[in-house]
Amino acid sequence: MVRSMCWYSVAAEDGTVYVLVQCRRCRRWYGLCAGTVSLQKMLFARLEARRCLKDIEPRLFPEDGGPDHGEVVELYGTEGTGKTELLYHLLCRCVLPKAAGGLEVDVGFVDTDYSLDMLRLVSILDNRLNAARSTSSPLAGSDEAVLRSCLSRLLVVHCSSSSQLLLTLHFLENSLSSRPALALLLIDSISAFYWVDRSEGGASVTKQEERLSKCAGLLHRLLRDYKITVFATCHAIRRSNSGPSSSSSSSSDSDRFYLCRPWQQLVTHRLLCCRQEASNNMAAAAGGSKEQRRRQVFTVHCTSSSSSSRTKTYRSSSFYVTDGGVDFI
């Protein structure tokens, strides 16, 4: 049924949000009331300054080059290159209390791959809280109470199609209006429905990219009006043919930037994630312990082109994954 429908939203003067649905077979329109949003609350949420996340992870971005209000970060890489672990790392950094080294802001997580591992997330949070207590950081409340407080700052939404993703972004405005502390939106992943949309779009590239283009347009408005920051993973659709000895960063732009142009225009920071080869892995962790040298090392190449500066800046960093989350080398 969803495949044969197109969706639009309209906001009335009284704040009531309606979703208009058109059946492409019979061409009839159907109106659905999506709820009432207080216009005063929406205006207040737009005017109130949200937490800037330029310092969300200084080791990933160039100096003073982290994402500002209304900017988008794309994490690109093949499967198993640490993209989701990086999202968990950033999520925990945001929801943890300031006493534990966190930013204490709300986070929205849009899970399009149904790969969100809550047990893994809770394990990372628990490890970070225990590490903070071991350094004598004052944390108010019991372990369970602090953990519950962290999880209360997290909003999780699951999507199984690009149409659901579009509707989710529409309804997300309600959450942004009612939760001024919601400063970060994570999407894992933005490319999940690429092949499905391409198949359903037929021979027309416009039809293939129609839904993602609408999602990008709606995201652009949310970024402009609510000044949130967005991190989104993007799966590589093919590997470089340069050979095993070449770095993933040497792959051509056509291998990387295959999503629609409206999405590409939103992205201000790109993190190219890859796994190091065995020899480079040992060299990168040569100064660490034997346990560190045995772990798989991941590399992130960051390219930033912030809206405040026309020049591009670059940075590379390495990390490995532990029970307590991401550890940078």
XYZ file of C-alpha atoms in Angstrom, residues 73-320:
248
model
C 28.306 14.738 9.087
C 28.376 11.653 6.836
C 30.229 8.526 7.967
C 31.060 6.526 4.855
C 32.609 3.075 4.647
C 32.129 -0.580 3.888
C 30.625 -3.014 6.377
C 32.785 -3.609 9.446
C 34.702 -0.338 9.396
C 33.464 0.966 12.767
C 30.740 3.378 11.629
C 28.068 2.185 14.063
C 30.585 1.978 16.923
C 31.474 5.609 16.238
C 27.781 6.501 16.449
C 27.546 4.719 19.819
C 30.620 6.652 20.956
C 29.099 9.999 19.954
C 25.713 9.046 21.421
C 27.251 8.184 24.785
C 29.308 11.373 24.740
C 26.083 13.361 24.409
C 23.784 11.598 26.902
C 26.363 11.128 29.688
C 26.274 13.671 32.546
C 28.854 16.434 32.548
C 30.468 14.938 35.647
C 31.274 11.837 33.572
C 32.693 13.799 30.652
C 29.455 14.012 28.694
C 27.547 16.912 27.175
C 24.181 16.081 28.806
C 22.010 16.702 25.735
C 19.166 14.730 24.148
C 19.751 12.541 21.101
C 17.419 11.174 18.427
C 18.409 7.851 16.819
C 16.729 6.821 13.554
C 17.454 3.121 13.029
C 16.805 2.153 9.407
C 18.892 -1.050 9.479
C 17.294 -2.440 12.684
C 20.859 -2.854 13.921
C 20.718 -0.762 17.098
C 22.136 -2.965 19.870
C 20.755 -1.617 23.154
C 22.749 -4.136 25.204
C 25.939 -2.895 23.576
C 24.936 0.718 24.176
C 24.121 0.112 27.848
C 27.431 -1.742 28.250
C 29.370 1.245 26.892
C 27.468 3.659 29.123
C 28.058 1.452 32.159
C 31.796 1.265 31.426
C 32.022 5.046 31.010
C 30.150 5.660 34.273
C 32.352 3.190 36.165
C 35.453 4.873 34.737
C 34.148 8.241 35.905
C 33.479 6.915 39.420
C 36.965 5.388 39.602
C 38.454 8.841 39.034
C 36.441 10.206 41.976
C 34.072 12.194 39.763
C 30.954 13.122 41.771
C 27.930 11.413 40.197
C 24.615 12.098 41.887
C 22.479 9.033 42.509
C 22.983 5.291 42.256
C 24.466 3.555 39.218
C 21.039 2.467 38.001
C 19.541 5.933 38.485
C 22.336 7.626 36.530
C 22.059 5.037 33.763
C 18.301 5.541 33.535
C 18.857 9.290 33.375
C 21.228 8.815 30.434
C 18.786 6.590 28.560
C 15.949 9.076 29.164
C 17.829 11.497 26.911
C 17.634 9.043 24.014
C 14.769 8.908 21.498
C 14.810 5.830 19.213
C 12.728 5.449 16.047
C 12.778 2.465 13.637
C 12.049 2.753 9.902
C 11.627 -0.013 7.336
C 11.199 2.049 4.150
C 12.058 5.438 2.706
C 8.372 6.417 3.022
C 8.509 5.688 6.752
C 11.743 7.676 6.996
C 10.033 10.657 5.387
C 7.084 10.420 7.797
C 9.468 10.009 10.732
C 11.231 13.243 9.835
C 7.825 14.970 9.656
C 6.845 13.739 13.118
C 10.322 14.542 14.441
C 9.372 18.201 14.400
C 7.007 17.481 17.317
C 9.935 16.126 19.339
C 12.158 19.052 18.389
C 9.419 21.445 19.460
C 8.817 19.777 22.828
C 12.471 18.937 23.613
C 14.756 21.970 23.220
C 17.596 19.867 24.641
C 17.460 17.567 21.590
C 20.597 18.720 19.752
C 21.805 15.622 17.869
C 20.115 13.393 15.289
C 21.771 10.095 14.327
C 20.666 8.151 11.228
C 21.962 4.604 10.745
C 21.915 4.486 7.803
C 20.807 7.072 5.257
C 21.530 4.655 2.384
C 19.532 1.700 3.756
C 16.780 1.967 1.116
C 18.951 2.926 -1.854
C 18.522 -0.327 -3.781
C 14.804 -0.648 -2.979
C 14.103 2.900 -4.182
C 16.239 2.332 -7.243
C 14.272 -0.810 -8.114
C 10.871 0.783 -7.535
C 11.846 3.916 -9.476
C 12.298 2.018 -12.717
C 14.410 3.634 -15.436
C 13.795 7.182 -14.186
C 16.618 8.536 -12.015
C 14.255 11.230 -10.740
C 11.802 8.576 -9.518
C 14.632 6.559 -7.974
C 15.825 9.554 -5.946
C 12.417 11.115 -5.250
C 11.937 9.908 -1.656
C 15.495 10.538 -0.481
C 15.389 13.978 -2.126
C 12.215 14.745 -0.128
C 13.921 13.512 3.044
C 16.914 15.753 2.318
C 14.640 18.728 1.703
C 12.802 18.159 4.971
C 16.085 17.689 6.840
C 17.305 20.977 5.382
C 14.303 22.752 6.894
C 14.761 21.103 10.289
C 18.443 22.027 10.279
C 17.599 25.620 9.394
C 14.715 26.054 11.832
C 15.915 24.062 14.848
C 19.727 24.262 14.505
C 20.308 20.578 15.227
C 23.372 18.568 14.178
C 23.022 15.397 12.098
C 25.334 12.385 11.854
C 24.414 9.750 9.264
C 26.153 6.569 8.147
C 26.341 5.632 4.474
C 27.290 2.157 3.250
C 29.722 1.761 0.373
C 27.996 0.088 -2.567
C 31.166 -1.193 -4.193
C 34.791 -1.603 -3.272
C 37.770 -0.017 -4.919
C 39.516 -2.192 -7.540
C 42.918 -0.678 -6.820
C 44.165 -3.763 -4.995
C 44.567 -4.736 -1.354
C 47.615 -2.566 -0.765
C 45.884 0.699 -1.603
C 44.146 2.804 1.006
C 40.375 3.180 0.976
C 40.858 6.937 0.787
C 42.283 6.555 -2.718
C 38.992 5.302 -4.182
C 37.363 7.611 -6.697
C 34.573 10.020 -5.861
C 32.171 7.930 -7.931
C 32.748 5.062 -5.485
C 31.759 7.244 -2.555
C 29.212 9.911 -3.365
C 26.379 8.022 -5.026
C 23.357 9.381 -3.128
C 21.166 12.111 -4.594
C 22.470 15.651 -5.033
C 20.120 17.260 -2.415
C 21.681 14.994 0.233
C 25.225 15.687 -0.965
C 24.571 19.425 -0.708
C 23.614 19.023 2.963
C 26.847 17.271 3.965
C 29.505 19.585 5.425
C 31.809 16.966 7.005
C 32.703 13.534 5.619
C 34.324 10.782 7.657
C 35.768 8.051 5.455
C 36.050 4.936 7.652
C 38.287 1.981 6.814
C 40.146 -0.915 8.432
C 43.914 -0.882 8.467
C 45.890 -3.701 6.899
C 47.656 -6.103 9.277
C 51.104 -4.516 8.829
C 49.785 -0.985 9.281
C 47.713 -2.188 12.213
C 50.828 -3.308 14.110
C 52.698 -0.116 13.261
C 49.861 2.147 14.416
C 49.708 0.493 17.840
C 53.458 -0.083 18.191
C 53.674 2.187 21.193
C 50.871 0.430 23.052
C 50.544 -2.782 24.990
C 50.458 -6.275 23.480
C 46.680 -6.314 23.862
C 46.400 -3.075 21.871
C 48.598 -4.445 19.112
C 46.352 -7.513 18.734
C 43.197 -5.433 18.228
C 41.831 -4.369 14.862
C 42.676 -0.736 14.174
C 40.253 1.487 12.267
C 41.176 4.713 10.505
C 38.979 7.762 9.893
C 39.833 10.389 7.276
C 37.870 13.588 7.899
C 37.164 16.246 5.276
C 35.454 19.359 6.636
C 33.999 22.218 4.636
C 32.125 24.209 7.253
C 29.544 26.754 6.166
C 31.538 29.461 7.951
C 34.655 28.752 5.855
C 35.017 27.996 2.163
C 38.335 26.189 2.581
C 38.472 22.456 3.236
C 40.382 21.068 6.195
C 41.526 17.502 6.783
C 42.404 15.204 9.635
C 43.110 11.494 10.068
C 42.724 9.543 13.285
C 42.807 5.906 14.375
C 40.929 3.942 16.994
C 40.147 0.423 18.138
